[in-house]
Coordinates of C-alpha atoms and ligand atoms in Angstrom, one line a residue:
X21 CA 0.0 0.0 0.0
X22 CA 1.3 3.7 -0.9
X23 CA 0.3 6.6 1.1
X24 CA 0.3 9.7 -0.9
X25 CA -0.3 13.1 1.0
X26 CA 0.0 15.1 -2.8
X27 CA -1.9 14.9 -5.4
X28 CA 0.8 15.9 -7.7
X29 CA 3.1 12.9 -6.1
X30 CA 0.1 10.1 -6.7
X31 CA -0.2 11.4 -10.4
X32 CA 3.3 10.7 -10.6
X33 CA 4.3 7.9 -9.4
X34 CA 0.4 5.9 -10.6
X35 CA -0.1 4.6 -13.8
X36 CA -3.9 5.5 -14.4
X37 CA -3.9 3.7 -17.5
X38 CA -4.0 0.4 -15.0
X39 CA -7.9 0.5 -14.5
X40 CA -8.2 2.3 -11.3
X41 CA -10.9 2.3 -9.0
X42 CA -12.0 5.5 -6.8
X43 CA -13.4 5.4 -3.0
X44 CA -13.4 8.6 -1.8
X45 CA -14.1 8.5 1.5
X46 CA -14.3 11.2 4.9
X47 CA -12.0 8.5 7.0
X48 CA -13.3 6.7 10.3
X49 CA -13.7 4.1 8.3
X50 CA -16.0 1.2 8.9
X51 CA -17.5 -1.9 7.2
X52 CA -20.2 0.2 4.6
X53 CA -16.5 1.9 3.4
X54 CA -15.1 -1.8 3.5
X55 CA -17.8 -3.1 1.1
X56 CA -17.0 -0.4 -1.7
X57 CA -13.5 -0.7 -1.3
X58 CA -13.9 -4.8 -1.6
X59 CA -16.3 -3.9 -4.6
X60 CA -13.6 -1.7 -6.6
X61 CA -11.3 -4.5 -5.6
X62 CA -13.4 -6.9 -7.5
X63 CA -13.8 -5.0 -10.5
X64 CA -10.9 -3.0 -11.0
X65 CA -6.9 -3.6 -11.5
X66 CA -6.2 -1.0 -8.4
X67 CA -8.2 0.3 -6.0
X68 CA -7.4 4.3 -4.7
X69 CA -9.2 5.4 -1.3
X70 CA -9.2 8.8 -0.2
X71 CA -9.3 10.3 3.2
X72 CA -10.0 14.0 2.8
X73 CA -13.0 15.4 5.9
X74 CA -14.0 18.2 2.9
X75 CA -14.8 21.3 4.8
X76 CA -16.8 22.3 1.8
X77 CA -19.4 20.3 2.4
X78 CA -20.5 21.3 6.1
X79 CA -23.1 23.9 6.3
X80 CA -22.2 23.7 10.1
X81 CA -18.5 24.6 11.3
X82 CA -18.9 22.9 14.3
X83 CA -20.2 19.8 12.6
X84 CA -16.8 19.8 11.2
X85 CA -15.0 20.1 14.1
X86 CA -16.5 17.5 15.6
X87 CA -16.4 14.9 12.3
X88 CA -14.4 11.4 13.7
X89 CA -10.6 11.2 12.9
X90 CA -9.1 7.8 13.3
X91 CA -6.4 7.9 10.5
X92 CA -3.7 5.3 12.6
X93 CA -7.3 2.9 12.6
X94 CA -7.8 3.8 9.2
X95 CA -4.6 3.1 7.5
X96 CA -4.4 -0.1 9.7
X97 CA -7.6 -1.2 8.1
X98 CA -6.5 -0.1 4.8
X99 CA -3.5 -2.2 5.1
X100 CA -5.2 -5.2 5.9
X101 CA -7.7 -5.3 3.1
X102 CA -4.3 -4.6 0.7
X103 CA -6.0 -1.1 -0.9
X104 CA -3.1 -0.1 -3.7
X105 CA -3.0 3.0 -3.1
X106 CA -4.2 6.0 -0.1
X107 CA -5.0 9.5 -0.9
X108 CA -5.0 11.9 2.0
X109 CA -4.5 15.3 0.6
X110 CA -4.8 18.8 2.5
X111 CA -7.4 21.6 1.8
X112 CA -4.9 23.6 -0.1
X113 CA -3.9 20.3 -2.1
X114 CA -7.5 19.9 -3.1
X115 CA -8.6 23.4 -3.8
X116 CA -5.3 25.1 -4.4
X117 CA -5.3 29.1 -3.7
X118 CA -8.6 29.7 -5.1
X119 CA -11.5 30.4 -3.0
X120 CA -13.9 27.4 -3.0
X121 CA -16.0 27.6 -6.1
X122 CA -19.3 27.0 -4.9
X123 CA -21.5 24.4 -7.4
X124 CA -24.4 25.8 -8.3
X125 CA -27.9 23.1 -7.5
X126 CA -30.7 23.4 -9.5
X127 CA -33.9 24.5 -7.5
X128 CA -36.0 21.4 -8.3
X129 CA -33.0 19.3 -6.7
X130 CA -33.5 21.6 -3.1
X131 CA -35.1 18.7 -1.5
X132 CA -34.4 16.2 1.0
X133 CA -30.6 17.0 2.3
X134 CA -30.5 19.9 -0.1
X135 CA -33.3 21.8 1.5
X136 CA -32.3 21.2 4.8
X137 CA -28.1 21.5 4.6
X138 CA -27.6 24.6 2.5
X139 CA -24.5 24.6 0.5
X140 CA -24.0 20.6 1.4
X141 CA -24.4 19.2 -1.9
X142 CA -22.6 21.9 -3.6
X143 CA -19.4 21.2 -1.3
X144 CA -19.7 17.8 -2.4
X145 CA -20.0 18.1 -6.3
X146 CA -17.2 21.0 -5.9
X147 CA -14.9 18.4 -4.4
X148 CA -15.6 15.7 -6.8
X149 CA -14.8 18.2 -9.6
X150 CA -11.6 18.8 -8.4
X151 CA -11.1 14.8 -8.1
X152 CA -11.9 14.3 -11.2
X153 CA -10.0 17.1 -12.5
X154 CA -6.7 15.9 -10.6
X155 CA -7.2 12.1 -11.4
X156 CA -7.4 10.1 -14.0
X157 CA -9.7 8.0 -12.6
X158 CA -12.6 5.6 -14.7
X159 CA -14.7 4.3 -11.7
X160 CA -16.0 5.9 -8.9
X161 CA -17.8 3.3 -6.3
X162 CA -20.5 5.1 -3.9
X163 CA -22.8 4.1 -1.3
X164 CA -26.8 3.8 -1.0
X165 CA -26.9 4.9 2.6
X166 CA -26.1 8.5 1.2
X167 CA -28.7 7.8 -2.2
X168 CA -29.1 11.4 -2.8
X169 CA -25.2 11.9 -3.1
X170 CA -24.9 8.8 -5.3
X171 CA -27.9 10.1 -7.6
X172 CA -26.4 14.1 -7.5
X173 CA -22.7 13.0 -8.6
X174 CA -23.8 10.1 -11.4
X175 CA -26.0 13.1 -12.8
X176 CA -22.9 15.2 -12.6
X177 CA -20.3 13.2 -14.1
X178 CA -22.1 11.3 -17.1
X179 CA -23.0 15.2 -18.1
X180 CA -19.2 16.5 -17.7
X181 CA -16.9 13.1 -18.1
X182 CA -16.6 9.5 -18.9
X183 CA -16.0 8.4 -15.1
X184 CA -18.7 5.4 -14.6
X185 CA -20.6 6.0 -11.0
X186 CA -21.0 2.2 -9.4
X187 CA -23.8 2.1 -6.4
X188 CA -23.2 0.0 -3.5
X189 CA -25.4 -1.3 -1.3
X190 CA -25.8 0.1 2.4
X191 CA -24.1 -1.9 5.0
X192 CA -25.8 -2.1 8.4
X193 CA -25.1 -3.6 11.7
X194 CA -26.9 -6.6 13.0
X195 CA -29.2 -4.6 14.7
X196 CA -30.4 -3.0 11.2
X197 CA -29.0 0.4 11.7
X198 CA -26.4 1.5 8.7
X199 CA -23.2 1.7 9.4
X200 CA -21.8 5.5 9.4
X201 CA -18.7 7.4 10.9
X202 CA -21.2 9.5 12.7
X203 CA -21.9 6.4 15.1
X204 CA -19.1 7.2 16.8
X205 CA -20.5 10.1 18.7
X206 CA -23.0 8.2 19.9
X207 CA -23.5 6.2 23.2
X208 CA -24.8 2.6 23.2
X209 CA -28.1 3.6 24.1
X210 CA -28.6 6.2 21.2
X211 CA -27.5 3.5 18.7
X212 CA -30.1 0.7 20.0
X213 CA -32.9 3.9 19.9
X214 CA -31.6 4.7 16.7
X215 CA -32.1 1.7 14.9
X216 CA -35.3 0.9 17.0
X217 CA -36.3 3.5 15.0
X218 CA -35.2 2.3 11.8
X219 CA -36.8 -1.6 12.2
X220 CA -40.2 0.7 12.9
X221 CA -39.7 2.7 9.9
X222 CA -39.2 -0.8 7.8
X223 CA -42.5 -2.2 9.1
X224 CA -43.7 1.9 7.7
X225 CA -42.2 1.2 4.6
X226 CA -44.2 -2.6 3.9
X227 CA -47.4 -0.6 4.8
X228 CA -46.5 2.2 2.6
X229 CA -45.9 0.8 -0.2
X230 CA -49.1 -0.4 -0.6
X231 CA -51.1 2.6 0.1
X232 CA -48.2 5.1 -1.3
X233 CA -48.5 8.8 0.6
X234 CA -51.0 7.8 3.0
X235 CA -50.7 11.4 4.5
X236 CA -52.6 10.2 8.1
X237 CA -50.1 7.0 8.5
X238 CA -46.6 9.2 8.0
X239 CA -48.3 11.9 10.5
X240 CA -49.0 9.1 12.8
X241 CA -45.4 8.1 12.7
X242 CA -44.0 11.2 13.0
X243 CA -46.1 12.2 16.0
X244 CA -45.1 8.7 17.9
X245 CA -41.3 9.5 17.0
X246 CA -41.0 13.3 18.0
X247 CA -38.0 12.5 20.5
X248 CA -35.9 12.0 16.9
X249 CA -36.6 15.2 15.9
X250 CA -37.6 13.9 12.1
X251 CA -36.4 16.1 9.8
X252 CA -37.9 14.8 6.5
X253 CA -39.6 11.3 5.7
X254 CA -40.4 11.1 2.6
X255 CA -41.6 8.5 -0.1
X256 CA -39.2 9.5 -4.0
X257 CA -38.6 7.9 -7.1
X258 CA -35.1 6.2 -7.1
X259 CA -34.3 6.7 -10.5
X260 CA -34.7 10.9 -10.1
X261 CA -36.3 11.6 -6.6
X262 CA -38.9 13.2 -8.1
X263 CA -42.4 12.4 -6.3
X264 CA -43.6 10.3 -9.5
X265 CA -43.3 7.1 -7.3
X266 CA -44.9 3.5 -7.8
X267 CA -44.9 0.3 -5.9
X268 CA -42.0 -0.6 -8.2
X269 CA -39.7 2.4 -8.3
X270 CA -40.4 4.1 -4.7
X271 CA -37.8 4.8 -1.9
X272 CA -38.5 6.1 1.9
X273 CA -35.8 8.5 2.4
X274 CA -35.3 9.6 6.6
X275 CA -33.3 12.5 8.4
X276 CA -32.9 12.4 11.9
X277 CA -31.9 13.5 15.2
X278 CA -30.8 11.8 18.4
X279 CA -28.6 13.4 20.7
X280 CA -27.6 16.0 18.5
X281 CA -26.2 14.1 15.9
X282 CA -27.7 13.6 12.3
X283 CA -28.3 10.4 10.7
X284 CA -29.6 9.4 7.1
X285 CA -31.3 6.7 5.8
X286 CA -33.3 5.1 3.1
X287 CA -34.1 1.8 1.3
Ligands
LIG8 P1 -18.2 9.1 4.0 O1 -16.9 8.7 4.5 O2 -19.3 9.1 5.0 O3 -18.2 10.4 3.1 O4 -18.7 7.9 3.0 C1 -17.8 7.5 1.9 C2 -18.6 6.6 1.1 O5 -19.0 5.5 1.8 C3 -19.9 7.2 0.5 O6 -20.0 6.8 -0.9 C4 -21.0 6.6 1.4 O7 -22.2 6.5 0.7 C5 -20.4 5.2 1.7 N1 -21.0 4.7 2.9 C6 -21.1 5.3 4.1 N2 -21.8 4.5 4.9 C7 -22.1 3.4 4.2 C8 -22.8 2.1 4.6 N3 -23.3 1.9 5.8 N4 -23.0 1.2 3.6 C9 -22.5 1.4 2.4 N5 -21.8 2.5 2.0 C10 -21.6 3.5 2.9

Protein backbone atom coordinates (compact mmCIF):
# COMPACT_ATOMS: atom_id res chain seq x y z
CA UNK A 1 0.00 0.00 0.00
CA UNK A 2 1.32 3.69 -0.93
CA UNK A 3 0.33 6.55 1.05
CA UNK A 4 0.35 9.73 -0.90
CA UNK A 5 -0.26 13.06 0.99
CA UNK A 6 -0.04 15.08 -2.81
CA UNK A 7 -1.92 14.93 -5.36
CA UNK A 8 0.79 15.88 -7.73
CA UNK A 9 3.12 12.88 -6.07
CA UNK A 10 0.07 10.13 -6.75
CA UNK A 11 -0.20 11.42 -10.41
CA UNK A 12 3.34 10.71 -10.56
CA UNK A 13 4.35 7.90 -9.38
CA UNK A 14 0.45 5.93 -10.58
CA UNK A 15 -0.14 4.60 -13.76
CA UNK A 16 -3.89 5.53 -14.39
CA UNK A 17 -3.87 3.68 -17.55
CA UNK A 18 -4.05 0.39 -14.98
CA UNK A 19 -7.93 0.53 -14.54
CA UNK A 20 -8.15 2.32 -11.25
CA UNK A 21 -10.88 2.31 -8.97
CA UNK A 22 -11.95 5.52 -6.78
CA UNK A 23 -13.43 5.41 -3.04
CA UNK A 24 -13.38 8.57 -1.84
CA UNK A 25 -14.05 8.53 1.50
CA UNK A 26 -14.31 11.18 4.86
CA UNK A 27 -12.04 8.48 7.05
CA UNK A 28 -13.27 6.73 10.29
CA UNK A 29 -13.69 4.07 8.30
CA UNK A 30 -16.01 1.16 8.95
CA UNK A 31 -17.45 -1.86 7.23
CA UNK A 32 -20.15 0.20 4.61
CA UNK A 33 -16.45 1.88 3.43
CA UNK A 34 -15.12 -1.77 3.54
CA UNK A 35 -17.78 -3.08 1.12
CA UNK A 36 -16.97 -0.37 -1.67
CA UNK A 37 -13.51 -0.69 -1.29
CA UNK A 38 -13.92 -4.79 -1.63
CA UNK A 39 -16.31 -3.93 -4.59
CA UNK A 40 -13.62 -1.67 -6.64
CA UNK A 41 -11.31 -4.49 -5.61
CA UNK A 42 -13.43 -6.93 -7.54
CA UNK A 43 -13.77 -4.97 -10.45
CA UNK A 44 -10.85 -2.97 -11.01
CA UNK A 45 -6.86 -3.64 -11.52
CA UNK A 46 -6.19 -1.05 -8.43
CA UNK A 47 -8.19 0.34 -5.97
CA UNK A 48 -7.37 4.34 -4.73
CA UNK A 49 -9.19 5.42 -1.28
CA UNK A 50 -9.15 8.82 -0.23
CA UNK A 51 -9.34 10.28 3.18
CA UNK A 52 -10.04 14.04 2.84
CA UNK A 53 -13.03 15.42 5.88
CA UNK A 54 -13.96 18.17 2.88
CA UNK A 55 -14.77 21.33 4.77
CA UNK A 56 -16.85 22.31 1.81
CA UNK A 57 -19.42 20.28 2.41
CA UNK A 58 -20.49 21.30 6.11
CA UNK A 59 -23.10 23.93 6.31
CA UNK A 60 -22.22 23.68 10.14
CA UNK A 61 -18.50 24.64 11.33
CA UNK A 62 -18.89 22.89 14.26
CA UNK A 63 -20.16 19.81 12.62
CA UNK A 64 -16.81 19.79 11.23
CA UNK A 65 -15.00 20.05 14.08
CA UNK A 66 -16.51 17.52 15.61
CA UNK A 67 -16.40 14.91 12.32
CA UNK A 68 -14.44 11.44 13.71
CA UNK A 69 -10.58 11.16 12.94
CA UNK A 70 -9.08 7.81 13.27
CA UNK A 71 -6.37 7.93 10.54
CA UNK A 72 -3.73 5.33 12.57
CA UNK A 73 -7.34 2.89 12.61
CA UNK A 74 -7.76 3.82 9.17
CA UNK A 75 -4.61 3.09 7.50
CA UNK A 76 -4.41 -0.06 9.74
CA UNK A 77 -7.60 -1.20 8.08
CA UNK A 78 -6.54 -0.14 4.79
CA UNK A 79 -3.54 -2.19 5.07
CA UNK A 80 -5.20 -5.16 5.88
CA UNK A 81 -7.68 -5.25 3.09
CA UNK A 82 -4.34 -4.62 0.72
CA UNK A 83 -5.97 -1.12 -0.88
CA UNK A 84 -3.14 -0.05 -3.72
CA UNK A 85 -3.00 2.96 -3.12
CA UNK A 86 -4.21 5.98 -0.09
CA UNK A 87 -4.97 9.53 -0.91
CA UNK A 88 -5.00 11.93 1.99
CA UNK A 89 -4.50 15.34 0.62
CA UNK A 90 -4.79 18.81 2.53
CA UNK A 91 -7.42 21.65 1.79
CA UNK A 92 -4.90 23.63 -0.11
CA UNK A 93 -3.89 20.34 -2.13
CA UNK A 94 -7.47 19.88 -3.08
CA UNK A 95 -8.59 23.44 -3.75
CA UNK A 96 -5.32 25.15 -4.43
CA UNK A 97 -5.32 29.12 -3.70
CA UNK A 98 -8.64 29.75 -5.08
CA UNK A 99 -11.47 30.41 -2.97
CA UNK A 100 -13.88 27.45 -3.04
CA UNK A 101 -16.03 27.56 -6.10
CA UNK A 102 -19.32 27.02 -4.85
CA UNK A 103 -21.53 24.43 -7.40
CA UNK A 104 -24.37 25.79 -8.29
CA UNK A 105 -27.95 23.07 -7.53
CA UNK A 106 -30.71 23.38 -9.45
CA UNK A 107 -33.88 24.53 -7.47
CA UNK A 108 -36.00 21.37 -8.34
CA UNK A 109 -32.97 19.30 -6.66
CA UNK A 110 -33.47 21.59 -3.13
CA UNK A 111 -35.13 18.72 -1.52
CA UNK A 112 -34.39 16.16 1.00
CA UNK A 113 -30.58 17.04 2.33
CA UNK A 114 -30.53 19.91 -0.15
CA UNK A 115 -33.27 21.77 1.46
CA UNK A 116 -32.31 21.16 4.84
CA UNK A 117 -28.10 21.53 4.58
CA UNK A 118 -27.59 24.55 2.47
CA UNK A 119 -24.54 24.65 0.50
CA UNK A 120 -23.96 20.60 1.43
CA UNK A 121 -24.39 19.19 -1.92
CA UNK A 122 -22.62 21.94 -3.64
CA UNK A 123 -19.39 21.16 -1.26
CA UNK A 124 -19.70 17.80 -2.39
CA UNK A 125 -20.01 18.08 -6.34
CA UNK A 126 -17.25 20.96 -5.88
CA UNK A 127 -14.86 18.37 -4.38
CA UNK A 128 -15.63 15.71 -6.75
CA UNK A 129 -14.75 18.21 -9.58
CA UNK A 130 -11.64 18.82 -8.41
CA UNK A 131 -11.05 14.84 -8.07
CA UNK A 132 -11.95 14.27 -11.19
CA UNK A 133 -9.98 17.08 -12.53
CA UNK A 134 -6.68 15.89 -10.58
CA UNK A 135 -7.23 12.14 -11.43
CA UNK A 136 -7.39 10.07 -13.99
CA UNK A 137 -9.69 7.97 -12.63
CA UNK A 138 -12.64 5.55 -14.71
CA UNK A 139 -14.68 4.32 -11.66
CA UNK A 140 -16.04 5.85 -8.93
CA UNK A 141 -17.77 3.33 -6.27
CA UNK A 142 -20.54 5.11 -3.86
CA UNK A 143 -22.76 4.11 -1.25
CA UNK A 144 -26.82 3.81 -1.00
CA UNK A 145 -26.89 4.94 2.58
CA UNK A 146 -26.09 8.46 1.19
CA UNK A 147 -28.72 7.84 -2.16
CA UNK A 148 -29.14 11.37 -2.80
CA UNK A 149 -25.16 11.88 -3.06
CA UNK A 150 -24.92 8.79 -5.32
CA UNK A 151 -27.93 10.11 -7.65
CA UNK A 152 -26.43 14.11 -7.55
CA UNK A 153 -22.71 12.99 -8.60
CA UNK A 154 -23.84 10.13 -11.39
CA UNK A 155 -26.00 13.12 -12.83
CA UNK A 156 -22.91 15.20 -12.55
CA UNK A 157 -20.26 13.16 -14.14
CA UNK A 158 -22.09 11.28 -17.12
CA UNK A 159 -23.03 15.18 -18.11
CA UNK A 160 -19.24 16.49 -17.74
CA UNK A 161 -16.93 13.07 -18.15
CA UNK A 162 -16.59 9.45 -18.95
CA UNK A 163 -15.98 8.44 -15.07
CA UNK A 164 -18.66 5.44 -14.59
CA UNK A 165 -20.57 6.02 -10.99
CA UNK A 166 -20.98 2.20 -9.41
CA UNK A 167 -23.75 2.11 -6.38
CA UNK A 168 -23.22 -0.02 -3.55
CA UNK A 169 -25.37 -1.33 -1.33
CA UNK A 170 -25.80 0.13 2.40
CA UNK A 171 -24.07 -1.87 4.97
CA UNK A 172 -25.77 -2.09 8.37
CA UNK A 173 -25.14 -3.56 11.69
CA UNK A 174 -26.89 -6.60 12.99
CA UNK A 175 -29.24 -4.59 14.69
CA UNK A 176 -30.44 -2.96 11.20
CA UNK A 177 -29.04 0.43 11.68
CA UNK A 178 -26.42 1.53 8.67
CA UNK A 179 -23.18 1.74 9.43
CA UNK A 180 -21.85 5.48 9.42
CA UNK A 181 -18.69 7.41 10.90
CA UNK A 182 -21.23 9.46 12.72
CA UNK A 183 -21.93 6.42 15.06
CA UNK A 184 -19.11 7.20 16.83
CA UNK A 185 -20.46 10.14 18.73
CA UNK A 186 -22.96 8.18 19.88
CA UNK A 187 -23.47 6.21 23.19
CA UNK A 188 -24.75 2.56 23.25
CA UNK A 189 -28.09 3.56 24.07
CA UNK A 190 -28.56 6.16 21.18
CA UNK A 191 -27.54 3.53 18.75
CA UNK A 192 -30.10 0.72 20.03
CA UNK A 193 -32.87 3.90 19.92
CA UNK A 194 -31.56 4.66 16.66
CA UNK A 195 -32.06 1.67 14.94
CA UNK A 196 -35.30 0.90 16.95
CA UNK A 197 -36.29 3.50 14.97
CA UNK A 198 -35.21 2.28 11.79
CA UNK A 199 -36.82 -1.59 12.19
CA UNK A 200 -40.24 0.74 12.89
CA UNK A 201 -39.66 2.66 9.88
CA UNK A 202 -39.18 -0.79 7.75
CA UNK A 203 -42.53 -2.16 9.06
CA UNK A 204 -43.68 1.86 7.66
CA UNK A 205 -42.19 1.18 4.62
CA UNK A 206 -44.20 -2.65 3.90
CA UNK A 207 -47.39 -0.63 4.80
CA UNK A 208 -46.49 2.23 2.63
CA UNK A 209 -45.91 0.79 -0.24
CA UNK A 210 -49.14 -0.43 -0.56
CA UNK A 211 -51.06 2.56 0.09
CA UNK A 212 -48.24 5.12 -1.34
CA UNK A 213 -48.51 8.82 0.61
CA UNK A 214 -50.96 7.84 3.00
CA UNK A 215 -50.66 11.35 4.53
CA UNK A 216 -52.56 10.17 8.08
CA UNK A 217 -50.12 7.05 8.45
CA UNK A 218 -46.63 9.20 8.03
CA UNK A 219 -48.25 11.92 10.48
CA UNK A 220 -48.95 9.06 12.81
CA UNK A 221 -45.44 8.12 12.66
CA UNK A 222 -44.04 11.25 13.02
CA UNK A 223 -46.10 12.23 16.03
CA UNK A 224 -45.10 8.72 17.86
CA UNK A 225 -41.33 9.47 16.97
CA UNK A 226 -41.00 13.33 17.96
CA UNK A 227 -37.99 12.54 20.49
CA UNK A 228 -35.86 11.95 16.88
CA UNK A 229 -36.59 15.24 15.94
CA UNK A 230 -37.58 13.91 12.11
CA UNK A 231 -36.41 16.12 9.80
CA UNK A 232 -37.92 14.81 6.51
CA UNK A 233 -39.55 11.27 5.73
CA UNK A 234 -40.41 11.13 2.56
CA UNK A 235 -41.63 8.54 -0.15
CA UNK A 236 -39.24 9.50 -4.04
CA UNK A 237 -38.58 7.86 -7.09
CA UNK A 238 -35.10 6.16 -7.07
CA UNK A 239 -34.26 6.66 -10.48
CA UNK A 240 -34.67 10.87 -10.10
CA UNK A 241 -36.29 11.57 -6.63
CA UNK A 242 -38.90 13.19 -8.05
CA UNK A 243 -42.39 12.40 -6.28
CA UNK A 244 -43.58 10.29 -9.46
CA UNK A 245 -43.30 7.13 -7.26
CA UNK A 246 -44.93 3.54 -7.78
CA UNK A 247 -44.90 0.35 -5.90
CA UNK A 248 -42.04 -0.58 -8.18
CA UNK A 249 -39.69 2.42 -8.28
CA UNK A 250 -40.42 4.05 -4.70
CA UNK A 251 -37.82 4.83 -1.94
CA UNK A 252 -38.53 6.09 1.88
CA UNK A 253 -35.77 8.48 2.41
CA UNK A 254 -35.25 9.56 6.63
CA UNK A 255 -33.30 12.50 8.40
CA UNK A 256 -32.87 12.37 11.90
CA UNK A 257 -31.87 13.53 15.22
CA UNK A 258 -30.75 11.80 18.45
CA UNK A 259 -28.56 13.35 20.69
CA UNK A 260 -27.59 15.98 18.54
CA UNK A 261 -26.25 14.14 15.93
CA UNK A 262 -27.75 13.63 12.34
CA UNK A 263 -28.29 10.37 10.73
CA UNK A 264 -29.56 9.38 7.13
CA UNK A 265 -31.31 6.69 5.78
CA UNK A 266 -33.29 5.09 3.14
CA UNK A 267 -34.09 1.82 1.34
P1 LIG B 1 -18.22 9.11 3.97
O1 LIG B 1 -16.88 8.72 4.50
O2 LIG B 1 -19.30 9.12 5.00
O3 LIG B 1 -18.18 10.36 3.13
O4 LIG B 1 -18.66 7.95 2.98
C1 LIG B 1 -17.83 7.54 1.92
C2 LIG B 1 -18.61 6.58 1.06
O5 LIG B 1 -19.03 5.46 1.84
C3 LIG B 1 -19.88 7.20 0.47
O6 LIG B 1 -20.02 6.78 -0.87
C4 LIG B 1 -20.97 6.63 1.36
O7 LIG B 1 -22.23 6.53 0.73
C5 LIG B 1 -20.41 5.25 1.65
N1 LIG B 1 -21.04 4.69 2.87
C6 LIG B 1 -21.15 5.28 4.08
N2 LIG B 1 -21.81 4.47 4.94
C7 LIG B 1 -22.13 3.36 4.25
C8 LIG B 1 -22.81 2.14 4.58
N3 LIG B 1 -23.31 1.91 5.80
N4 LIG B 1 -22.96 1.21 3.61
C9 LIG B 1 -22.46 1.42 2.36
N5 LIG B 1 -21.80 2.54 1.99
C10 LIG B 1 -21.63 3.49 2.92
Amino acid sequence: MIIFKSINKLNKEVNFKADIGFVPTMGALHQGHVSLIKKSQKKCKKTLVSIFVNPAQFNNKKDYKKYPKNIQKDLKLLKNLKVDYVLIPTVKDVYGNKSKKKFKISKSNKILCAKYRPGHFEGVLGVIDQFIKKLEINKIFLGEKDYQQYILIRDFLKKKTNVKTILCKTIRMNNGLAYSSRNGLLNRSSINKSALLISKLRKLFIFLRKNLNNKIIINNFLNKNKEFNIEYLELRNKDNLSKKISKKNVKIFIAFYINGIRLIDNF
